[in-house]
Amino acid sequence: MALSKPAATSADVGLVGLAVMGQNLVLNMADHGFKVAVYNRTTATTERFVADNPPAVFGDTGGGLVPAADLRDFVASLKRPRRIVILVKAGGPTDAVIDSLVPLLDKGDVVVDGGNALFTDTMRREKALGEKGLLFVGSGVSGGEEGARFGPSLMPGGRREAWALLEPIWVACAAKVDAKTGKPIEGARPGKPVQGGVPCTTYIGPGGAGHYVKMVHNGIEYADMQLICESYDILRHAKGLSPEAISKVMREWNQGDLDSFLIEISADVLQQRDPVTGAPFVDVVLDAAGQKGTGKWTSVNALDLGVPTGSIAEAVFARCISALKDERVRASAVLKGPTAPSPLEISVDAVRDALYCSKLCAYAQGFALYTAASKEYGWNLDLGAIAQIFRGGCIIRARFLQKITEAYQRQPALENLLLDPYFAAQVEKAQANWRSVVAKAALDGVPAPAFSSALSYFDSYRRKTLPANLLQAQRDYFGAHTYERVDRPRGEFFHVDWPDSKRPELKASELGMSR
Ligand code: NBP
């Protein structure tokens, strides 16, 4: 079906990029009564999309599609100020689309990048468009295909006047949660979106803040997924449970504090049998994980800002080591682990507790990173509001997020989630189990990098003293890097003229100490 020229100024909003995310977000917008102009580089895709979604699909919603084969016609079909959402492959393709759009736009139009852009790219793009009088929003969109269709979590960043233009659309399309319970409101169908509820979107902050929040959300998601995988591995290889039995365990967990989208889908996957062989599906899936980079970006940024996010980084590294499949197969023939299981017994409940505590640490790390980034980039992030919009639509949606929301309601300037009285009490109750699971994994040779690093994070964070005293002395010894003293105010630096290393036992009078 060849596309005819669309009527001028007939569409409320436009979207470029009709792949999975774009198509679903367009249908979501149309369900909410918006006339959506659509354009894709490959016109055949637009034609197919329009043919698959004739006007009848949108019934009496008032919404519909305004397709264009030509970018000029697409731009001309939009009401002013124009609102254009880009959902193409992140990186070069986003720049290519922006470059072709900019000459066709007028001052005050707003361009919204909903792709997974690196936040520094968003800062650059916002600045460049701002110099031309154009507005720019970098918005995280979480929830995958299903979220885009029936309600994603949306994390917009940019200037407030840009957000004001986008807000009615984003508020309408976002996932909704129940105002009292914070639980996602389910049941949206084509043409029948959810009515009422609290939308899972809010203004995040200027510049790259929205894409930053989405990036760290994904980093937390990496950790959450890895922790569930470690729970499975321990239950299977240290407890001897079958995938089906672990599926049942996870379904039970899903009735309690661990209730979450990721636990629910893990239970489904573990119950599944391979249609070809009849084996547990999980056993026919090759154990070499892929990644698209947002977990790595989070970890790199955490290193840049000096924020300890070990569980997130371990989750990225766990994917990296999994990808070394051939090398691991060779190593397995050479390197031997424990020959028999250790006598240490752990219960299924202990694994649940270990997962809960480790997960809390991963979230505490992610939110601590938000705090640091907010200071570093001057974003004034509202952590409570961020926790609220994660409650529905996104991949990490969970009952747990309601508790995080309440923690920030109690103390908006909470330094670390572990210090919230509710979470502190939960960890106190569960930590003996957590420790026994990490010990069991170590004794039996089951790798648990995210569990172990979360426990080390907890133990480091709660310790008044760390062996960094020896470390500072080492640094002063070999590099004259100086040290601070426990008996002097912070900020005063000292150096010892270290003598011959063959005389390590010095009297105080022999140390050439200077400031
Ligand atoms: P893809 O990331 O697979 O991108 C495909 C789209 O990009 C197609 O519309 C394609 O047009 C267009 N495109 C490319 Br590739 N190069 C282009 C260019 N030079 N100029 C114009 N258009 C170009 O799509 P997706 O999986 O729907 O994801 C869209 C965005 O949303 C990405 O940034 C992604 O990271 C993000 N995201 C995805 C998910 C998810 O679950 N998939 C979740 C959250 C966020 P063509 O048809 O002509 O090739």
XYZ file of C-alpha atoms and ligand atoms in Angstrom:
564
model
C 0.000 0.000 0.000
C 1.709 3.216 -1.181
C 1.366 6.051 1.304
C -0.331 9.266 0.233
C 0.779 12.696 1.441
C -0.611 13.339 4.936
C -2.764 16.381 5.714
C -0.771 19.323 7.106
C -0.905 20.025 10.875
C -3.190 17.066 11.509
C -1.111 15.108 14.039
C -0.612 15.770 17.776
C 2.754 14.086 17.995
C 5.195 12.357 15.645
C 7.375 9.279 16.028
C 10.407 8.298 13.975
C 11.558 4.675 14.118
C 8.997 1.928 13.701
C 10.880 -1.047 15.130
C 9.559 -2.957 18.155
C 9.621 -0.090 20.634
C 8.425 2.586 18.213
C 5.427 0.627 16.921
C 4.252 -0.242 20.410
C 4.643 3.271 21.763
C 2.716 4.655 18.773
C -0.175 2.258 19.473
C -0.068 3.241 23.147
C -0.250 6.956 22.239
C -3.085 6.348 19.767
C -5.013 4.355 22.415
C -4.845 7.506 24.526
C -6.504 9.575 21.827
C -3.453 11.091 20.142
C -3.150 11.342 16.372
C 0.377 10.086 15.793
C 2.414 10.942 12.704
C 4.702 8.003 11.896
C 7.862 7.788 9.825
C 10.489 5.099 9.348
C 13.664 5.197 7.237
C 12.488 2.075 5.399
C 9.054 3.021 4.073
C 7.910 -0.592 3.628
C 7.905 -0.883 7.425
C 5.597 2.137 7.731
C 3.308 0.696 5.058
C 3.090 -2.662 6.843
C 2.479 -0.998 10.187
C -0.354 1.131 8.804
C -1.887 -1.832 6.975
C -1.800 -3.894 10.205
C -3.454 -1.088 12.152
C -6.348 0.351 10.146
C -8.464 3.158 11.694
C -10.974 0.607 13.063
C -8.297 -0.614 15.503
C -8.500 2.687 17.333
C -12.315 2.658 17.475
C -13.697 5.617 19.369
C -10.448 6.452 21.177
C -9.987 9.533 18.946
C -6.462 8.407 18.223
C -4.982 7.182 14.960
C -2.015 7.075 12.610
C -0.834 9.746 10.186
C 1.779 7.945 8.066
C 4.359 9.615 5.848
C 6.884 8.246 3.393
C 8.852 11.473 3.313
C 10.399 13.209 6.329
C 9.284 16.660 5.095
C 5.681 15.497 4.843
C 5.995 13.924 8.290
C 7.170 17.204 9.821
C 4.517 19.203 7.954
C 1.780 16.915 9.277
C 2.476 17.964 12.877
C 0.641 20.597 14.875
C 2.875 23.331 16.322
C 4.886 23.470 18.429
C 5.907 20.121 17.014
C 6.548 17.176 19.294
C 8.682 14.444 17.743
C 9.742 11.249 19.490
C 12.743 9.369 18.087
C 12.972 5.632 18.812
C 15.812 4.352 16.647
C 18.972 2.430 17.415
C 20.990 4.456 19.909
C 24.190 6.213 18.839
C 24.898 7.154 15.203
C 21.323 6.460 13.983
C 19.919 8.914 16.564
C 22.352 11.613 15.392
C 21.468 10.849 11.758
C 17.746 11.302 12.449
C 18.316 14.505 14.450
C 20.535 15.927 11.685
C 17.887 15.290 9.052
C 15.071 16.688 11.217
C 16.704 19.884 12.467
C 16.596 21.852 9.167
C 12.861 21.111 8.936
C 11.951 22.339 12.437
C 11.066 25.723 13.899
C 12.044 27.404 17.146
C 10.142 25.990 20.117
C 9.634 22.520 18.604
C 10.658 19.663 20.870
C 12.602 16.550 19.896
C 12.411 13.600 22.317
C 14.959 10.796 22.187
C 13.394 7.704 23.762
C 16.265 5.376 22.858
C 18.885 4.075 25.255
C 21.265 6.990 24.729
C 24.399 7.525 26.775
C 23.577 10.505 29.014
C 26.612 12.467 27.844
C 25.339 12.142 24.243
C 22.012 13.537 25.470
C 23.795 16.496 27.086
C 25.624 17.168 23.809
C 22.449 16.907 21.721
C 20.428 19.110 24.052
C 23.106 21.791 23.889
C 23.391 21.636 20.099
C 19.629 21.825 19.579
C 19.286 24.545 22.221
C 21.722 26.703 20.230
C 19.259 26.462 17.324
C 16.249 27.397 19.507
C 14.976 23.819 19.594
C 13.981 21.933 22.725
C 15.270 18.464 23.487
C 14.219 15.765 25.936
C 16.256 12.626 26.582
C 13.791 10.149 28.024
C 14.427 6.709 29.416
C 11.757 4.247 28.311
C 11.662 1.029 30.310
C 9.475 -2.028 30.094
C 10.435 -3.475 26.724
C 7.830 -4.201 24.082
C 4.957 -4.872 26.492
C 5.710 -1.745 28.507
C 5.855 0.465 25.425
C 2.470 -0.932 24.336
C 0.508 -0.788 27.590
C 2.472 1.453 29.932
C 6.203 1.918 30.313
C 8.104 3.682 33.053
C 9.227 6.970 31.477
C 12.189 9.011 32.715
C 12.349 12.374 30.930
C 15.224 14.837 31.278
C 15.704 18.258 29.713
C 14.435 21.787 30.145
C 11.166 22.233 32.017
C 9.526 23.997 29.064
C 10.377 20.985 26.910
C 8.837 18.656 29.520
C 5.709 20.833 29.638
C 5.114 20.076 25.944
C 5.685 16.356 26.378
C 4.016 15.893 29.760
C 0.383 15.296 28.644
C 1.508 12.513 26.293
C 3.980 10.896 28.686
C 1.548 11.040 31.630
C -1.174 9.437 29.505
C 1.043 6.651 28.139
C 3.023 5.712 31.256
C 2.217 2.695 33.418
C -0.096 3.442 36.335
C 0.112 2.246 39.904
C -2.554 2.188 42.594
C -2.309 5.351 44.699
C -2.703 3.461 47.984
C -0.777 0.231 47.481
C 1.722 1.348 44.847
C 0.943 -1.852 42.909
C 0.864 -1.698 39.098
C -2.650 -1.503 37.673
C -2.881 -4.356 35.175
C -5.427 -5.201 32.540
C -4.782 -2.698 29.727
C -5.884 -4.004 26.316
C -5.725 -2.551 22.805
C -8.070 0.421 22.715
C -8.747 0.041 26.459
C -5.919 1.689 28.393
C -5.833 1.776 32.181
C -7.897 4.588 33.676
C -6.760 6.501 36.767
C -3.840 5.650 39.015
C -0.492 7.336 39.565
C 1.565 7.607 36.348
C 5.060 6.096 36.315
C 6.673 9.207 34.930
C 7.840 12.494 36.348
C 10.233 15.247 35.409
C 13.657 13.890 36.346
C 15.952 16.868 35.859
C 17.870 18.911 33.293
C 20.157 17.747 30.486
C 21.041 14.078 30.556
C 19.292 13.342 33.890
C 16.526 11.205 32.364
C 18.861 8.996 30.385
C 21.202 8.791 33.378
C 18.376 7.519 35.586
C 17.479 4.958 32.914
C 21.129 3.878 32.627
C 21.439 3.209 36.374
C 17.999 1.536 36.339
C 19.481 -0.885 33.814
C 22.581 -1.359 35.979
C 20.315 -2.299 38.902
C 18.404 -4.573 36.517
C 21.679 -6.373 35.625
C 22.349 -6.958 39.345
C 18.777 -8.064 40.063
C 18.878 -10.602 37.213
C 22.309 -11.914 38.214
C 21.217 -12.344 41.838
C 18.201 -14.385 40.743
C 20.519 -16.504 38.570
C 22.855 -17.091 41.527
C 19.861 -18.123 43.675
C 18.921 -20.628 40.980
C 22.492 -21.938 40.728
C 22.800 -22.423 44.495
C 19.370 -24.055 44.782
C 20.226 -26.351 41.907
C 23.846 -27.208 42.615
C 24.180 -26.771 46.382
C 20.622 -27.867 47.306
C 20.062 -30.304 44.453
C 16.659 -28.948 43.376
C 15.357 -29.461 39.832
C 14.422 -26.468 37.629
C 10.715 -27.265 38.143
C 11.198 -27.358 41.917
C 13.056 -24.028 41.789
C 10.225 -22.598 39.703
C 7.807 -23.534 42.508
C 10.123 -21.962 45.087
C 10.240 -18.736 43.073
C 6.449 -18.692 42.746
C 6.270 -18.834 46.532
C 8.857 -16.072 46.833
C 6.696 -14.051 44.482
C 3.958 -13.994 47.117
C 6.225 -12.205 49.620
C 8.827 -9.442 49.840
C 10.528 -10.633 46.644
C 7.360 -10.218 44.543
C 8.651 -8.793 41.252
C 8.406 -9.033 37.496
C 11.873 -10.629 37.262
C 11.060 -13.378 39.809
C 7.773 -14.037 38.023
C 9.381 -14.489 34.604
C 12.214 -16.573 36.106
C 9.604 -18.934 37.593
C 7.935 -19.181 34.170
C 11.253 -19.894 32.418
C 12.269 -22.579 34.939
C 8.945 -24.346 34.529
C 9.237 -24.385 30.753
C 10.287 -27.531 28.866
C 12.134 -27.419 25.563
C 9.602 -28.166 22.806
C 12.271 -30.059 20.791
C 13.936 -32.303 23.400
C 11.508 -32.163 26.307
C 14.411 -31.232 28.600
C 14.091 -28.317 31.030
C 14.244 -25.298 28.733
C 16.955 -23.671 30.821
C 19.229 -26.666 30.083
C 19.125 -26.144 26.331
C 19.900 -22.430 26.491
C 23.632 -21.763 25.994
C 25.149 -20.147 29.082
C 26.829 -17.228 27.277
C 25.152 -13.928 28.148
C 24.858 -10.933 25.864
C 24.688 -7.289 26.823
C 23.936 -3.998 25.176
C 26.135 -1.768 27.309
C 23.998 0.063 29.855
C 25.332 -2.050 32.763
C 28.870 -1.305 31.617
C 28.077 2.420 31.298
C 26.706 2.407 34.853
C 29.832 0.723 36.187
C 32.188 3.016 34.277
C 30.323 6.065 35.554
C 30.387 4.692 39.119
C 34.171 4.328 38.810
C 34.394 7.875 37.446
C 32.413 9.231 40.394
C 34.129 6.950 42.936
C 30.882 5.319 44.079
C 31.067 1.674 45.219
C 28.600 -0.286 43.063
C 30.323 -3.665 43.221
C 27.190 -5.776 42.823
C 26.262 -3.990 39.611
C 29.817 -4.289 38.256
C 29.969 -7.963 39.290
C 26.773 -8.563 37.356
C 28.409 -7.078 34.253
C 31.560 -9.160 34.799
C 29.420 -12.264 35.346
C 28.052 -11.770 31.840
C 31.622 -11.264 30.564
C 32.919 -14.498 32.115
C 29.848 -16.374 30.903
C 30.657 -15.231 27.384
C 34.075 -16.971 27.630
C 32.269 -20.258 27.044
C 34.970 -22.097 25.084
C 37.706 -20.974 27.449
C 35.649 -22.094 30.469
C 35.090 -25.481 28.891
C 38.873 -25.868 28.497
C 39.517 -24.590 32.051
C 36.971 -27.044 33.492
C 39.204 -29.911 32.382
C 42.217 -28.444 34.216
C 40.998 -26.645 37.348
C 39.370 -28.728 40.044
C 37.054 -27.407 42.744
C 35.778 -29.119 45.908
C 35.376 -32.858 45.383
C 32.362 -33.258 47.675
C 29.639 -30.974 49.003
C 30.435 -29.326 52.333
C 28.466 -30.523 55.377
C 27.063 -26.997 55.835
C 23.293 -27.227 55.370
C 21.305 -24.289 54.009
C 17.551 -23.974 53.634
C 15.529 -22.632 50.733
C 14.476 -19.787 53.044
C 18.140 -18.946 53.598
C 18.593 -18.506 49.848
C 15.528 -16.272 49.794
C 17.030 -14.153 52.576
C 20.383 -13.968 50.774
C 18.606 -12.818 47.624
C 16.624 -10.199 49.533
C 19.662 -8.737 51.322
C 21.866 -8.781 48.216
C 19.133 -7.168 46.176
C 18.781 -4.445 48.780
C 22.532 -3.776 48.545
C 22.366 -3.528 44.744
C 19.533 -0.998 44.979
C 21.354 0.872 47.754
C 24.389 1.105 45.455
C 22.320 2.322 42.486
C 20.540 4.952 44.560
C 23.834 6.074 46.134
C 25.084 6.559 42.586
C 22.064 8.780 41.873
C 22.951 10.872 44.925
C 26.546 11.308 43.763
C 25.564 12.061 40.159
C 22.968 14.570 41.294
C 25.724 16.505 43.088
C 28.296 16.061 40.339
C 26.059 17.210 37.477
C 23.838 19.634 39.466
C 20.604 17.745 38.723
C 18.827 17.933 42.086
C 17.430 14.414 41.626
C 14.438 13.464 43.757
C 15.214 9.870 44.763
C 11.756 9.303 46.216
C 10.150 10.324 42.934
C 12.519 8.041 41.012
C 11.620 5.066 43.222
C 7.941 5.870 42.639
C 8.161 5.747 38.859
C 9.990 2.398 39.013
C 6.975 0.812 40.737
C 5.185 0.053 37.479
C 6.023 -0.461 33.818
C 9.738 -1.087 34.100
C 11.711 -4.325 34.220
C 12.709 -3.916 37.878
C 9.134 -3.259 39.049
C 8.625 -4.973 42.366
C 6.808 -4.813 45.688
C 10.212 -3.820 47.089
C 10.023 -0.464 45.216
C 7.070 0.562 47.373
C 9.283 0.072 50.449
C 12.026 2.177 48.826
C 9.448 4.864 48.032
C 8.321 4.846 51.677
C 11.941 5.012 52.871
C 12.493 8.231 50.900
C 9.131 9.590 52.053
C 10.324 9.073 55.639
C 13.745 10.650 54.954
C 14.094 12.469 51.611
C 17.837 12.983 52.228
C 18.493 9.359 53.264
C 22.226 8.717 52.776
C 21.935 5.048 51.985
C 18.931 2.718 51.775
C 20.621 0.330 54.221
C 20.234 3.025 56.891
C 16.452 3.181 56.578
C 14.998 1.652 59.780
C 12.747 -0.772 57.878
C 15.539 -2.098 55.664
C 18.104 -2.115 58.509
C 15.740 -4.318 60.543
C 15.125 -6.622 57.566
C 18.853 -7.164 57.044
C 19.471 -7.708 60.726
C 16.862 -10.455 60.689
C 18.125 -12.101 57.517
C 21.885 -11.666 57.611
C 22.765 -14.947 59.338
C 21.059 -16.804 56.487
C 22.732 -14.528 53.922
C 26.169 -15.323 55.379
C 25.506 -19.063 55.440
C 24.468 -19.044 51.779
C 27.593 -17.145 50.711
C 29.691 -19.544 52.832
C 27.945 -22.589 51.339
C 28.511 -21.298 47.812
C 32.208 -20.747 48.548
C 32.636 -24.155 50.207
C 30.855 -26.017 47.411
C 32.540 -24.074 44.623
C 29.337 -22.517 43.252
C 30.196 -19.046 41.941
C 28.154 -16.299 43.587
C 29.911 -13.064 42.629
C 26.961 -10.719 43.141
C 25.869 -12.355 46.433
C 29.445 -12.221 47.782
C 30.142 -8.696 46.646
C 26.847 -7.485 48.130
C 27.778 -9.054 51.478
C 31.234 -7.459 51.325
C 29.592 -4.131 50.538
C 27.353 -4.498 53.584
C 30.256 -5.508 55.822
C 32.470 -2.699 54.523
C 29.729 -0.105 54.851
C 28.854 -1.072 58.420
C 32.511 -1.200 59.625
C 33.916 1.802 61.452
C 37.430 0.765 60.489
C 38.742 -0.821 57.326
C 42.243 -1.994 56.423
C 42.656 1.151 54.364
C 44.944 2.309 57.197
C 47.549 -0.205 56.049
C 46.843 0.726 52.460
C 47.490 4.415 53.078
C 50.721 3.539 54.870
C 51.792 1.403 51.895
C 51.052 4.296 49.561
C 53.037 6.682 51.714
C 55.916 4.181 51.830
C 56.361 3.591 48.116
C 55.018 6.768 46.620
C 55.101 9.462 49.325
C 51.340 9.789 48.801
C 50.888 11.031 52.420
C 48.307 9.914 54.975
C 45.875 11.419 57.466
C 46.097 10.535 61.186
C 43.370 9.273 63.508
C 44.548 11.752 66.167
C 44.488 14.824 63.914
C 41.668 16.659 62.095
C 40.708 15.429 58.599
C 42.464 17.285 55.784
C 45.884 17.404 57.463
C 48.309 15.233 55.525
C 51.526 13.675 56.808
C 54.440 11.850 55.305
C 57.051 9.590 56.821
C 60.571 9.483 55.413
C 60.567 5.731 55.266
C 63.989 4.246 55.994
C 65.697 1.226 54.632
C 63.141 -1.546 54.252
C 65.498 -3.927 56.072
C 64.830 -2.031 59.321
C 61.066 -2.082 59.519
C 60.795 -1.815 63.305
C 61.392 1.845 64.010
C 61.234 3.828 67.159
C 59.018 6.874 66.961
C 62.060 9.093 67.330
C 63.584 7.569 64.190
C 60.558 8.301 61.951
C 61.179 11.418 59.918
C 57.557 12.578 60.032
C 56.589 15.739 58.197
C 53.373 17.431 57.074
P 16.371 -0.900 17.214
O 17.291 -0.442 18.282
O 16.529 -2.271 16.685
O 16.472 0.140 15.995
C 15.765 -0.099 14.796
C 15.193 1.205 14.266
O 16.245 2.142 14.033
C 14.482 0.997 12.926
O 13.357 1.825 12.903
C 15.549 1.455 11.946
O 15.022 1.863 10.704
C 16.108 2.626 12.682
N 17.391 3.109 12.142
C 18.616 2.534 12.146
Br 19.007 0.867 12.794
N 19.561 3.286 11.578
C 18.922 4.407 11.189
C 19.342 5.572 10.530
N 20.616 5.763 10.211
N 18.419 6.517 10.253
C 17.127 6.334 10.575
N 16.652 5.240 11.232
C 17.539 4.282 11.522
O 14.850 -0.702 17.675
P 14.151 -1.047 19.070
O 14.570 -2.352 19.606
O 12.715 -0.764 18.837
O 14.728 0.071 20.063
C 14.584 1.451 19.817
C 15.327 2.224 20.896
O 14.729 1.941 22.153
C 16.800 1.840 21.028
O 17.542 2.965 21.353
C 16.800 0.868 22.164
O 18.041 0.833 22.840
C 15.717 1.445 23.055
N 15.065 0.483 23.933
C 14.759 -0.751 23.515
C 14.122 -1.646 24.358
C 13.731 -3.010 23.897
O 13.220 -3.786 24.726
N 13.922 -3.354 22.627
C 13.777 -1.231 25.646
C 14.069 0.060 26.044
C 14.711 0.915 25.183
P 14.925 0.811 9.481
O 13.636 0.069 9.701
O 14.911 1.661 8.296
O 16.128 -0.086 9.562
